[in-house]
PDB file of C-alpha atoms in Angstrom:
ATOM      1  CA  MET A 118       4.147  36.963  89.195  1.00  0.00           C
ATOM      2  CA  ALA A 119       2.100  33.796  89.408  1.00  0.00           C
ATOM      3  CA  ILE A 120       1.900  30.902  86.987  1.00  0.00           C
ATOM      4  CA  LYS A 121      -1.763  30.053  87.289  1.00  0.00           C
ATOM      5  CA  ALA A 122      -2.068  26.727  85.443  1.00  0.00           C
ATOM      6  CA  LEU A 123      -1.735  24.729  82.232  1.00  0.00           C
ATOM      7  CA  GLY A 124      -4.416  26.267  80.045  1.00  0.00           C
ATOM      8  CA  TYR A 125      -4.279  24.516  76.675  1.00  0.00           C
ATOM      9  CA  THR A 126      -2.199  22.349  74.369  1.00  0.00           C
ATOM     10  CA  ILE A 127      -1.501  22.595  70.650  1.00  0.00           C
ATOM     11  CA  VAL A 128      -0.829  19.496  68.548  1.00  0.00           C
ATOM     12  CA  GLU A 129       0.401  19.422  64.944  1.00  0.00           C
ATOM     13  CA  THR A 130      -0.711  16.344  63.031  1.00  0.00           C
ATOM     14  CA  ALA A 131      -1.471  14.831  59.642  1.00  0.00           C
ATOM     15  CA  LYS A 132      -3.916  12.494  61.416  1.00  0.00           C
ATOM     16  CA  ALA A 133      -6.775  14.844  62.250  1.00  0.00           C
ATOM     17  CA  GLU A 134      -9.416  12.138  61.819  1.00  0.00           C
ATOM     18  CA  ALA A 135      -7.562   9.761  64.141  1.00  0.00           C
ATOM     19  CA  TRP A 136      -7.250  12.504  66.741  1.00  0.00           C
ATOM     20  CA  ASP A 137     -10.949  13.313  66.398  1.00  0.00           C
ATOM     21  CA  SER A 138     -11.920   9.715  67.119  1.00  0.00           C
ATOM     22  CA  PHE A 139      -9.352   9.388  69.910  1.00  0.00           C
ATOM     23  CA  LEU A 140     -10.392  12.544  71.754  1.00  0.00           C
ATOM     24  CA  GLN A 141     -14.143  12.102  71.383  1.00  0.00           C
ATOM     25  CA  ASP A 142     -14.728   8.351  71.375  1.00  0.00           C
ATOM     26  CA  VAL A 143     -11.915   7.179  73.658  1.00  0.00           C
ATOM     27  CA  VAL A 144     -11.079  10.095  75.971  1.00  0.00           C
ATOM     28  CA  GLY A 145     -14.590  11.509  75.960  1.00  0.00           C
ATOM     29  CA  MET A 146     -13.878  15.125  75.040  1.00  0.00           C
ATOM     30  CA  MET A 147     -16.494  17.376  73.474  1.00  0.00           C
ATOM     31  CA  LYS A 148     -15.727  18.818  70.044  1.00  0.00           C
ATOM     32  CA  ALA A 149     -16.087  22.592  70.030  1.00  0.00           C
ATOM     33  CA  GLU A 150     -17.713  24.692  67.358  1.00  0.00           C
ATOM     34  CA  ASN A 151     -15.807  25.218  64.124  1.00  0.00           C
ATOM     35  CA  THR A 152     -12.868  27.586  64.403  1.00  0.00           C
ATOM     36  CA  ALA A 153     -12.043  30.448  62.069  1.00  0.00           C
ATOM     37  CA  ASP A 154      -9.146  28.413  60.643  1.00  0.00           C
ATOM     38  CA  SER A 155      -8.681  24.728  59.821  1.00  0.00           C
ATOM     39  CA  ALA A 156      -7.845  23.675  63.386  1.00  0.00           C
ATOM     40  CA  ASN A 157     -10.153  21.549  65.533  1.00  0.00           C
ATOM     41  CA  HIS A 158     -10.855  22.404  69.165  1.00  0.00           C
ATOM     42  CA  TYR A 159     -11.857  20.020  71.948  1.00  0.00           C
ATOM     43  CA  ARG A 160     -13.136  20.868  75.398  1.00  0.00           C
ATOM     44  CA  ILE A 161     -13.347  19.204  78.804  1.00  0.00           C
ATOM     45  CA  ASP A 162     -14.944  22.027  80.804  1.00  0.00           C
ATOM     46  CA  ASP A 163     -16.149  25.624  80.453  1.00  0.00           C
ATOM     47  CA  ARG A 164     -13.024  26.804  78.629  1.00  0.00           C
ATOM     48  CA  PRO A 165     -13.729  27.079  74.859  1.00  0.00           C
ATOM     49  CA  PHE A 166     -11.006  24.479  74.222  1.00  0.00           C
ATOM     50  CA  ARG A 167      -8.181  22.600  75.921  1.00  0.00           C
ATOM     51  CA  PHE A 168      -6.822  20.712  72.887  1.00  0.00           C
ATOM     52  CA  ARG A 169      -6.165  22.537  69.623  1.00  0.00           C
ATOM     53  CA  ILE A 170      -5.409  20.110  66.775  1.00  0.00           C
ATOM     54  CA  GLU A 171      -3.695  21.802  63.823  1.00  0.00           C
ATOM     55  CA  ASN A 172      -3.105  20.252  60.408  1.00  0.00           C
ATOM     56  CA  GLY A 173       0.554  19.844  59.503  1.00  0.00           C
ATOM     57  CA  SER A 174       3.237  17.486  58.277  1.00  0.00           C
ATOM     58  CA  GLU A 175       4.696  16.552  61.681  1.00  0.00           C
ATOM     59  CA  GLU A 176       3.316  14.523  64.557  1.00  0.00           C
ATOM     60  CA  LYS A 177       4.150  16.429  67.711  1.00  0.00           C
ATOM     61  CA  LEU A 178       3.033  18.555  70.589  1.00  0.00           C
ATOM     62  CA  ARG A 179       3.715  22.070  69.350  1.00  0.00           C
ATOM     63  CA  ALA A 180       3.134  23.812  72.665  1.00  0.00           C
ATOM     64  CA  ALA A 181       1.852  23.551  76.186  1.00  0.00           C
ATOM     65  CA  GLY A 182       0.211  26.876  77.032  1.00  0.00           C
ATOM     66  CA  TYR A 183       0.537  28.205  80.594  1.00  0.00           C
ATOM     67  CA  GLU A 184      -1.471  31.098  82.025  1.00  0.00           C
ATOM     68  CA  ILE A 185       0.280  34.038  83.722  1.00  0.00           C
ATOM     69  CA  ASP A 186      -1.725  36.174  86.140  1.00  0.00           C
ATOM     70  CA  SER A 187      -1.351  39.596  84.484  1.00  0.00           C
ATOM     71  CA  ARG A 188      -0.158  41.366  81.353  1.00  0.00           C
ATOM     72  CA  ASP A 189       2.625  43.109  83.281  1.00  0.00           C
ATOM     73  CA  ALA A 190       3.853  39.747  84.545  1.00  0.00           C
ATOM     74  CA  LEU A 191       3.635  38.275  81.050  1.00  0.00           C
ATOM     75  CA  ASP A 192       5.720  41.154  79.648  1.00  0.00           C
ATOM     76  CA  ALA A 193       8.300  40.696  82.419  1.00  0.00           C
ATOM     77  CA  LEU A 194       8.495  36.952  81.749  1.00  0.00           C
ATOM     78  CA  ALA A 195       8.993  37.582  78.026  1.00  0.00           C
ATOM     79  CA  ALA A 196      11.872  39.923  78.856  1.00  0.00           C
ATOM     80  CA  ARG A 197      13.527  37.383  81.179  1.00  0.00           C
ATOM     81  CA  ILE A 198      13.254  34.616  78.609  1.00  0.00           C
ATOM     82  CA  GLY A 199      14.749  36.847  75.933  1.00  0.00           C
ATOM     83  CA  GLU A 200      17.598  37.860  78.249  1.00  0.00           C
ATOM     84  CA  ALA A 201      18.252  34.178  78.932  1.00  0.00           C
ATOM     85  CA  GLY A 202      18.894  33.666  75.213  1.00  0.00           C
ATOM     86  CA  GLN A 203      15.750  31.682  74.414  1.00  0.00           C
ATOM     87  CA  PRO A 204      13.735  32.523  71.275  1.00  0.00           C
ATOM     88  CA  MET A 205      10.591  34.537  71.964  1.00  0.00           C
ATOM     89  CA  GLU A 206       7.842  35.608  69.546  1.00  0.00           C
ATOM     90  CA  TRP A 207       4.637  37.444  70.387  1.00  0.00           C
ATOM     91  CA  GLY A 208       1.512  35.965  68.858  1.00  0.00           C
ATOM     92  CA  SER A 209      -0.645  38.005  66.496  1.00  0.00           C
ATOM     93  CA  ASP A 210      -4.048  39.340  67.521  1.00  0.00           C
ATOM     94  CA  ALA A 211      -5.668  36.723  65.283  1.00  0.00           C
ATOM     95  CA  ASP A 212      -3.698  33.914  66.916  1.00  0.00           C
ATOM     96  CA  ALA A 213      -4.568  35.233  70.372  1.00  0.00           C
ATOM     97  CA  GLN A 214      -8.237  35.302  69.382  1.00  0.00           C
ATOM     98  CA  ALA A 215      -7.980  31.715  68.138  1.00  0.00           C
ATOM     99  CA  ARG A 216      -6.623  30.750  71.565  1.00  0.00           C
ATOM    100  CA  THR A 217      -9.338  32.797  73.327  1.00  0.00           C
ATOM    101  CA  VAL A 218      -6.724  34.781  75.278  1.00  0.00           C
ATOM    102  CA  ASP A 219      -5.796  38.455  75.491  1.00  0.00           C
ATOM    103  CA  ALA A 220      -2.113  38.041  74.591  1.00  0.00           C
ATOM    104  CA  PHE A 221       0.539  35.314  74.351  1.00  0.00           C
ATOM    105  CA  PHE A 222       4.046  34.573  73.203  1.00  0.00           C
ATOM    106  CA  ARG A 223       5.799  31.474  71.882  1.00  0.00           C
ATOM    107  CA  THR A 224       9.113  30.158  73.121  1.00  0.00           C
ATOM    108  CA  ASN A 225      10.865  26.935  73.962  1.00  0.00           C
ATOM    109  CA  ASP A 226      12.930  25.646  76.865  1.00  0.00           C
ATOM    110  CA  PRO A 227      16.693  24.965  76.530  1.00  0.00           C
ATOM    111  CA  ALA A 228      15.929  21.430  75.287  1.00  0.00           C
ATOM    112  CA  GLY A 229      13.670  22.747  72.515  1.00  0.00           C
ATOM    113  CA  ASN A 230      10.316  21.764  74.039  1.00  0.00           C
ATOM    114  CA  GLY A 231       7.533  24.040  72.801  1.00  0.00           C
ATOM    115  CA  LEU A 232       5.835  26.476  75.168  1.00  0.00           C
ATOM    116  CA  GLU A 233       3.362  29.320  75.100  1.00  0.00           C
ATOM    117  CA  PHE A 234       2.621  31.749  77.918  1.00  0.00           C
ATOM    118  CA  PHE A 235      -0.538  33.828  77.947  1.00  0.00           C
ATOM    119  CA  CYS A 236      -2.729  36.148  79.986  1.00  0.00           C
ATOM    120  CA  GLY A 237      -6.419  36.944  79.864  1.00  0.00           C
ATOM    121  CA  ASP A 238      -8.045  33.534  79.683  1.00  0.00           C
ATOM    122  CA  SER A 239     -11.719  33.023  78.855  1.00  0.00           C
ATOM    123  CA  ARG A 240     -14.712  30.913  79.829  1.00  0.00           C
ATOM    124  CA  ASP A 241     -18.167  30.533  78.313  1.00  0.00           C
ATOM    125  CA  ASP A 242     -21.601  29.254  79.308  1.00  0.00           C
ATOM    126  CA  VAL A 243     -21.619  26.281  76.932  1.00  0.00           C
ATOM    127  CA  ALA A 244     -22.240  23.165  79.015  1.00  0.00           C
ATOM    128  CA  PHE A 245     -19.665  20.405  78.709  1.00  0.00           C
ATOM    129  CA  VAL A 246     -21.318  17.206  77.522  1.00  0.00           C
ATOM    130  CA  SER A 247     -19.057  14.209  76.965  1.00  0.00           C
ATOM    131  CA  PRO A 248     -20.003  12.091  73.938  1.00  0.00           C
ATOM    132  CA  ALA A 249     -18.610   9.078  75.827  1.00  0.00           C
ATOM    133  CA  GLY A 250     -20.431   9.797  79.087  1.00  0.00           C
ATOM    134  CA  VAL A 251     -17.510  11.078  81.182  1.00  0.00           C
ATOM    135  CA  SER A 252     -19.023  12.680  84.275  1.00  0.00           C
ATOM    136  CA  GLY A 253     -16.404  15.412  84.315  1.00  0.00           C
ATOM    137  CA  PHE A 254     -12.742  16.408  84.360  1.00  0.00           C
ATOM    138  CA  VAL A 255     -10.939  18.014  87.311  1.00  0.00           C
ATOM    139  CA  THR A 256      -9.863  21.475  86.159  1.00  0.00           C
ATOM    140  CA  GLY A 257     -10.887  24.842  87.649  1.00  0.00           C
ATOM    141  CA  ASP A 258      -8.061  26.770  89.286  1.00  0.00           C
ATOM    142  CA  MET A 259      -5.747  23.765  88.785  1.00  0.00           C
ATOM    143  CA  GLY A 260      -5.959  24.006  85.001  1.00  0.00           C
ATOM    144  CA  MET A 261      -6.357  21.157  82.555  1.00  0.00           C
ATOM    145  CA  GLY A 262      -3.666  18.820  83.948  1.00  0.00           C
ATOM    146  CA  HIS A 263       0.061  18.550  83.384  1.00  0.00           C
ATOM    147  CA  ALA A 264       2.689  18.144  80.667  1.00  0.00           C
ATOM    148  CA  VAL A 265       5.868  16.079  80.920  1.00  0.00           C
ATOM    149  CA  PHE A 266       8.914  16.830  78.777  1.00  0.00           C
ATOM    150  CA  SER A 267      12.299  15.186  78.300  1.00  0.00           C
ATOM    151  CA  THR A 268      15.628  17.012  78.316  1.00  0.00           C
ATOM    152  CA  PRO A 269      19.218  15.839  77.797  1.00  0.00           C
ATOM    153  CA  ASN A 270      20.516  19.035  79.480  1.00  0.00           C
ATOM    154  CA  PHE A 271      18.598  18.414  82.668  1.00  0.00           C
ATOM    155  CA  GLU A 272      20.200  20.938  85.024  1.00  0.00           C
ATOM    156  CA  GLU A 273      20.008  23.808  82.533  1.00  0.00           C
ATOM    157  CA  THR A 274      16.388  23.091  81.671  1.00  0.00           C
ATOM    158  CA  HIS A 275      15.374  22.650  85.306  1.00  0.00           C
ATOM    159  CA  GLU A 276      16.997  25.983  86.146  1.00  0.00           C
ATOM    160  CA  PHE A 277      15.117  27.629  83.275  1.00  0.00           C
ATOM    161  CA  TYR A 278      11.741  26.529  84.606  1.00  0.00           C
ATOM    162  CA  ARG A 279      12.571  27.298  88.239  1.00  0.00           C
ATOM    163  CA  ASN A 280      14.601  30.513  88.108  1.00  0.00           C
ATOM    164  CA  ILE A 281      13.445  32.164  84.888  1.00  0.00           C
ATOM    165  CA  VAL A 282       9.861  31.014  84.398  1.00  0.00           C
ATOM    166  CA  GLY A 283       8.945  30.630  88.074  1.00  0.00           C
ATOM    167  CA  PHE A 284       7.673  27.083  88.603  1.00  0.00           C
ATOM    168  CA  HIS A 285       8.305  25.547  92.032  1.00  0.00           C
ATOM    169  CA  ASP A 286       9.834  22.162  92.863  1.00  0.00           C
ATOM    170  CA  THR A 287       7.400  19.577  94.221  1.00  0.00           C
ATOM    171  CA  ASP A 288       9.338  16.320  93.944  1.00  0.00           C
ATOM    172  CA  LEU A 289      12.935  15.747  92.779  1.00  0.00           C
ATOM    173  CA  PRO A 290      13.419  11.984  92.523  1.00  0.00           C
ATOM    174  CA  HIS A 291      16.248   9.982  90.947  1.00  0.00           C
ATOM    175  CA  PHE A 292      14.727   6.774  89.625  1.00  0.00           C
ATOM    176  CA  ARG A 293      16.644   3.612  88.771  1.00  0.00           C
ATOM    177  CA  PHE A 294      14.961   1.047  86.581  1.00  0.00           C
ATOM    178  CA  SER A 295      17.128  -2.032  87.189  1.00  0.00           C
ATOM    179  CA  PRO A 296      18.950  -3.726  90.095  1.00  0.00           C
ATOM    180  CA  ASP A 297      22.268  -3.122  88.345  1.00  0.00           C
ATOM    181  CA  PRO A 298      24.387  -1.014  90.756  1.00  0.00           C
ATOM    182  CA  ASP A 299      25.982   0.681  87.740  1.00  0.00           C
ATOM    183  CA  ASP A 300      22.598   1.818  86.415  1.00  0.00           C
ATOM    184  CA  PRO A 301      22.895   5.639  86.333  1.00  0.00           C
ATOM    185  CA  GLY A 302      19.126   6.026  86.528  1.00  0.00           C
ATOM    186  CA  MET A 303      17.258   9.169  85.517  1.00  0.00           C
ATOM    187  CA  ARG A 304      16.666  12.441  87.297  1.00  0.00           C
ATOM    188  CA  PHE A 305      13.189  13.948  87.299  1.00  0.00           C
ATOM    189  CA  ALA A 306      11.731  17.290  88.360  1.00  0.00           C
ATOM    190  CA  PHE A 307       8.029  17.517  89.166  1.00  0.00           C
ATOM    191  CA  MET A 308       7.100  21.197  89.465  1.00  0.00           C
ATOM    192  CA  HIS A 309       3.946  23.001  90.550  1.00  0.00           C
ATOM    193  CA  ALA A 310       2.395  26.239  89.443  1.00  0.00           C
ATOM    194  CA  ASP A 311       0.688  28.585  91.912  1.00  0.00           C
ATOM    195  CA  ASN A 312      -2.246  26.239  92.451  1.00  0.00           C
ATOM    196  CA  THR A 313      -2.983  23.050  94.379  1.00  0.00           C
ATOM    197  CA  ARG A 314      -2.225  20.513  91.634  1.00  0.00           C
ATOM    198  CA  HIS A 315       0.820  18.418  92.610  1.00  0.00           C
ATOM    199  CA  HIS A 316       2.594  19.261  89.362  1.00  0.00           C
ATOM    200  CA  SER A 317       1.664  21.182  86.243  1.00  0.00           C
ATOM    201  CA  ILE A 318       4.909  20.383  84.473  1.00  0.00           C
ATOM    202  CA  ALA A 319       7.591  17.724  84.840  1.00  0.00           C
ATOM    203  CA  LEU A 320      10.989  16.988  83.321  1.00  0.00           C
ATOM    204  CA  GLY A 321      12.727  13.676  82.772  1.00  0.00           C
ATOM    205  CA  GLU A 322      16.416  13.335  81.977  1.00  0.00           C
ATOM    206  CA  GLY A 323      16.836  11.959  78.460  1.00  0.00           C
ATOM    207  CA  PRO A 324      16.630  12.762  74.742  1.00  0.00           C
ATOM    208  CA  VAL A 325      13.708  14.779  73.429  1.00  0.00           C
ATOM    209  CA  PRO A 326      11.356  12.429  71.548  1.00  0.00           C
ATOM    210  CA  PRO A 327      10.279  13.259  67.971  1.00  0.00           C
ATOM    211  CA  SER A 328       6.736  13.821  69.288  1.00  0.00           C
ATOM    212  CA  GLY A 329       7.944  16.760  71.382  1.00  0.00           C
ATOM    213  CA  CYS A 330       6.420  15.416  74.577  1.00  0.00           C
ATOM    214  CA  VAL A 331       6.575  12.454  76.950  1.00  0.00           C
ATOM    215  CA  HIS A 332       2.968  12.675  78.046  1.00  0.00           C
ATOM    216  CA  LEU A 333       0.042  14.899  78.944  1.00  0.00           C
ATOM    217  CA  MET A 334      -2.267  14.171  81.887  1.00  0.00           C
ATOM    218  CA  LEU A 335      -6.002  14.676  82.293  1.00  0.00           C
ATOM    219  CA  GLU A 336      -7.718  14.018  85.614  1.00  0.00           C
ATOM    220  CA  MET A 337     -11.241  12.610  85.648  1.00  0.00           C
ATOM    221  CA  GLU A 338     -13.659  13.021  88.526  1.00  0.00           C
ATOM    222  CA  THR A 339     -14.117   9.358  89.436  1.00  0.00           C
ATOM    223  CA  LEU A 340     -12.391   5.995  89.241  1.00  0.00           C
ATOM    224  CA  VAL A 341     -15.420   4.746  87.323  1.00  0.00           C
ATOM    225  CA  ASP A 342     -14.703   7.355  84.634  1.00  0.00           C
ATOM    226  CA  VAL A 343     -11.083   6.178  84.476  1.00  0.00           C
ATOM    227  CA  GLY A 344     -12.084   2.518  84.262  1.00  0.00           C
ATOM    228  CA  ARG A 345     -14.610   3.131  81.519  1.00  0.00           C
ATOM    229  CA  CYS A 346     -12.010   5.111  79.572  1.00  0.00           C
ATOM    230  CA  HIS A 347      -9.649   2.156  79.947  1.00  0.00           C
ATOM    231  CA  ASP A 348     -12.362  -0.092  78.504  1.00  0.00           C
ATOM    232  CA  ARG A 349     -12.869   2.281  75.565  1.00  0.00           C
ATOM    233  CA  MET A 350      -9.115   2.273  74.930  1.00  0.00           C
ATOM    234  CA  ARG A 351      -9.069  -1.525  74.728  1.00  0.00           C
ATOM    235  CA  ARG A 352     -12.135  -1.705  72.477  1.00  0.00           C
ATOM    236  CA  ALA A 353     -10.632   0.872  70.123  1.00  0.00           C
ATOM    237  CA  LYS A 354      -7.333  -1.057  70.121  1.00  0.00           C
ATOM    238  CA  VAL A 355      -5.398   2.022  71.226  1.00  0.00           C
ATOM    239  CA  PRO A 356      -1.912   0.948  72.398  1.00  0.00           C
ATOM    240  CA  GLU A 357      -1.649   0.899  76.193  1.00  0.00           C
ATOM    241  CA  SER A 358       1.610   2.435  77.387  1.00  0.00           C
ATOM    242  CA  ALA A 359       1.201   1.558  81.073  1.00  0.00           C
ATOM    243  CA  THR A 360      -1.363  -0.514  82.912  1.00  0.00           C
ATOM    244  CA  LEU A 361      -3.539   0.811  85.712  1.00  0.00           C
ATOM    245  CA  GLY A 362      -1.559   1.841  88.773  1.00  0.00           C
ATOM    246  CA  LYS A 363      -1.104   4.444  91.498  1.00  0.00           C
ATOM    247  CA  HIS A 364       1.790   6.902  91.519  1.00  0.00           C
ATOM    248  CA  THR A 365       3.748   7.422  94.710  1.00  0.00           C
ATOM    249  CA  ASN A 366       4.313  11.173  94.550  1.00  0.00           C
ATOM    250  CA  ASP A 367       1.019  12.636  93.290  1.00  0.00           C
ATOM    251  CA  GLU A 368      -1.114   9.635  94.376  1.00  0.00           C
ATOM    252  CA  MET A 369      -2.867   9.606  90.979  1.00  0.00           C
ATOM    253  CA  THR A 370      -4.587   6.342  90.064  1.00  0.00           C
ATOM    254  CA  GLY A 371      -4.719   5.789  86.323  1.00  0.00           C
ATOM    255  CA  PHE A 372      -3.167   4.448  83.140  1.00  0.00           C
ATOM    256  CA  TYR A 373      -1.332   5.644  80.028  1.00  0.00           C
ATOM    257  CA  MET A 374      -2.184   5.223  76.357  1.00  0.00           C
ATOM    258  CA  GLU A 375      -0.546   6.284  73.123  1.00  0.00           C
ATOM    259  CA  THR A 376      -1.984   9.241  71.217  1.00  0.00           C
ATOM    260  CA  PRO A 377      -2.150   9.295  67.392  1.00  0.00           C
ATOM    261  CA  SER A 378       0.961  11.505  67.357  1.00  0.00           C
ATOM    262  CA  GLY A 379       3.094   9.135  69.425  1.00  0.00           C
ATOM    263  CA  PHE A 380       3.314  10.766  72.854  1.00  0.00           C
ATOM    264  CA  ASP A 381       1.262   9.380  75.727  1.00  0.00           C
ATOM    265  CA  LEU A 382      -1.868  10.554  77.483  1.00  0.00           C
ATOM    266  CA  GLU A 383      -2.258   9.745  81.178  1.00  0.00           C
ATOM    267  CA  ILE A 384      -5.821   9.393  82.428  1.00  0.00           C
ATOM    268  CA  GLY A 385      -6.153   9.422  86.209  1.00  0.00           C
ATOM    269  CA  CYS A 386      -8.212  10.379  89.236  1.00  0.00           C
ATOM    270  CA  ASP A 387      -7.876  11.244  92.938  1.00  0.00           C
ATOM    271  CA  GLY A 388      -4.632  13.158  92.584  1.00  0.00           C
ATOM    272  CA  LEU A 389      -2.953  14.687  95.632  1.00  0.00           C
ATOM    273  CA  MET A 390      -3.648  18.393  96.188  1.00  0.00           C
ATOM    274  CA  ILE A 391      -0.942  20.465  97.862  1.00  0.00           C
ATOM    275  CA  ASP A 392      -0.646  23.854  99.516  1.00  0.00           C
ATOM    276  CA  PRO A 393       1.704  25.642  97.096  1.00  0.00           C
ATOM    277  CA  ALA A 394       2.674  28.224  99.718  1.00  0.00           C
ATOM    278  CA  SER A 395       3.930  25.747 102.320  1.00  0.00           C
ATOM    279  CA  TRP A 396       4.920  22.641 100.343  1.00  0.00           C
ATOM    280  CA  LYS A 397       8.368  21.193 101.148  1.00  0.00           C
ATOM    281  CA  THR A 398      10.134  19.505  98.225  1.00  0.00           C
ATOM    282  CA  THR A 399      10.198  15.703  98.411  1.00  0.00           C
ATOM    283  CA  ALA A 400      12.384  13.065  96.723  1.00  0.00           C
ATOM    284  CA  HIS A 401      10.398   9.871  96.297  1.00  0.00           C
ATOM    285  CA  GLU A 402      12.292   6.678  95.501  1.00  0.00           C
ATOM    286  CA  THR A 403       9.598   4.815  93.534  1.00  0.00           C
ATOM    287  CA  ILE A 404       7.417   5.783  90.605  1.00  0.00           C
ATOM    288  CA  SER A 405       4.364   3.786  91.639  1.00  0.00           C
ATOM    289  CA  GLU A 406       2.855   2.273  94.755  1.00  0.00           C
ATOM    290  CA  TRP A 407       1.333  -0.488  92.623  1.00  0.00           C
ATOM    291  CA  GLY A 408       0.617  -1.313  88.992  1.00  0.00           C
ATOM    292  CA  HIS A 409       1.918   0.719  86.064  1.00  0.00           C
ATOM    293  CA  VAL A 410       3.541  -2.081  84.098  1.00  0.00           C
ATOM    294  CA  TRP A 411       5.050  -0.219  81.157  1.00  0.00           C
ATOM    295  CA  ALA A 412       4.897  -1.396  77.568  1.00  0.00           C
ATOM    296  CA  TRP A 413       8.684  -1.065  77.267  1.00  0.00           C
ATOM    297  CA  GLN A 414       9.095  -3.399  80.229  1.00  0.00           C
ATOM    298  CA  GLU A 415       6.895  -6.016  78.578  1.00  0.00           C
ATOM    299  CA  ALA A 416       8.778  -5.607  75.290  1.00  0.00           C
ATOM    300  CA  LEU A 417      12.094  -6.085  77.109  1.00  0.00           C
ATOM    301  CA  LYS A 418      10.828  -9.272  78.776  1.00  0.00           C
ATOM    302  CA  GLU A 419       9.655 -10.635  75.435  1.00  0.00           C
ATOM    303  CA  ALA A 420      13.014  -9.863  73.828  1.00  0.00           C
ATOM    304  CA  GLU A 421      14.884 -11.566  76.670  1.00  0.00           C
ATOM    305  CA  ALA A 422      12.617 -14.618  76.435  1.00  0.00           C
ATOM    306  CA  GLN A 423      13.116 -14.774  72.680  1.00  0.00           C
ATOM    307  CA  GLU A 424      16.896 -14.519  73.090  1.00  0.00           C
ATOM    308  CA  ALA A 425      16.879 -17.276  75.729  1.00  0.00           C
ATOM    309  CA  SER A 426      14.913 -19.627  73.457  1.00  0.00           C
ATOM    310  CA  GLU A 427      17.311 -19.267  70.529  1.00  0.00           C
TER     311      GLU A 427
END
């Protein structure tokens, strides 16, 4: 069995108009033709959609959808997940058609993060044209990007993705965010699918946020595209979650901003490509080579300054 790539994402929201403006005007995605239901689809390449925005009462990532290389492998994965005690539900033919796949099932990891696995992906001959002038997104065999989840039961969830689903470890760091020697830090697992993207999924040790996701990542073709997107973010007054910077492990240069549903979207370029067959797991000690000042760090500094002035 091979996990090919992250194929699509599904977001539930009561802020469809905000998402429409965010994805088209800020990120630069192309809105797809009307769907058969009330959902909105957005594309970044020759797949009919990469973001599916569904109307609902919650603000959260409902699922990250990963492609499996065959129907037999998909059936075997469904059986393993069921045997592991995780909920598993096959999607209807209508739902599969809405996702432009042959078949899929829904499940979640041991922390409750939403997942879908599918086979039989599709492409079309509709040219991608960004309304914001993005020259292109890096997809192809590497899929649309990556998803990052949080889990309080880190070891159990990591084992689920590695031993039951079949992702492979790329980088297993243990980050500490203060000089305090008693700081327990946080464990992370960056994991690759069977393609050259450094990671298609990642886990951080901590509580699951209400938004159901820490962040999603999209890779643009050039640094100019990333910089112009950063400008559009500022003009639209979208909250910046982390300033421009370069990650140590995947060498991605980019920034983070807050989506209308509360989780973050990373926009980057020039990510490291690996050989999935020969890669040896690393354990980097720093998150970033430079940059990436996080909004929570700035908020903490402001709170400390306010406390000192009182």
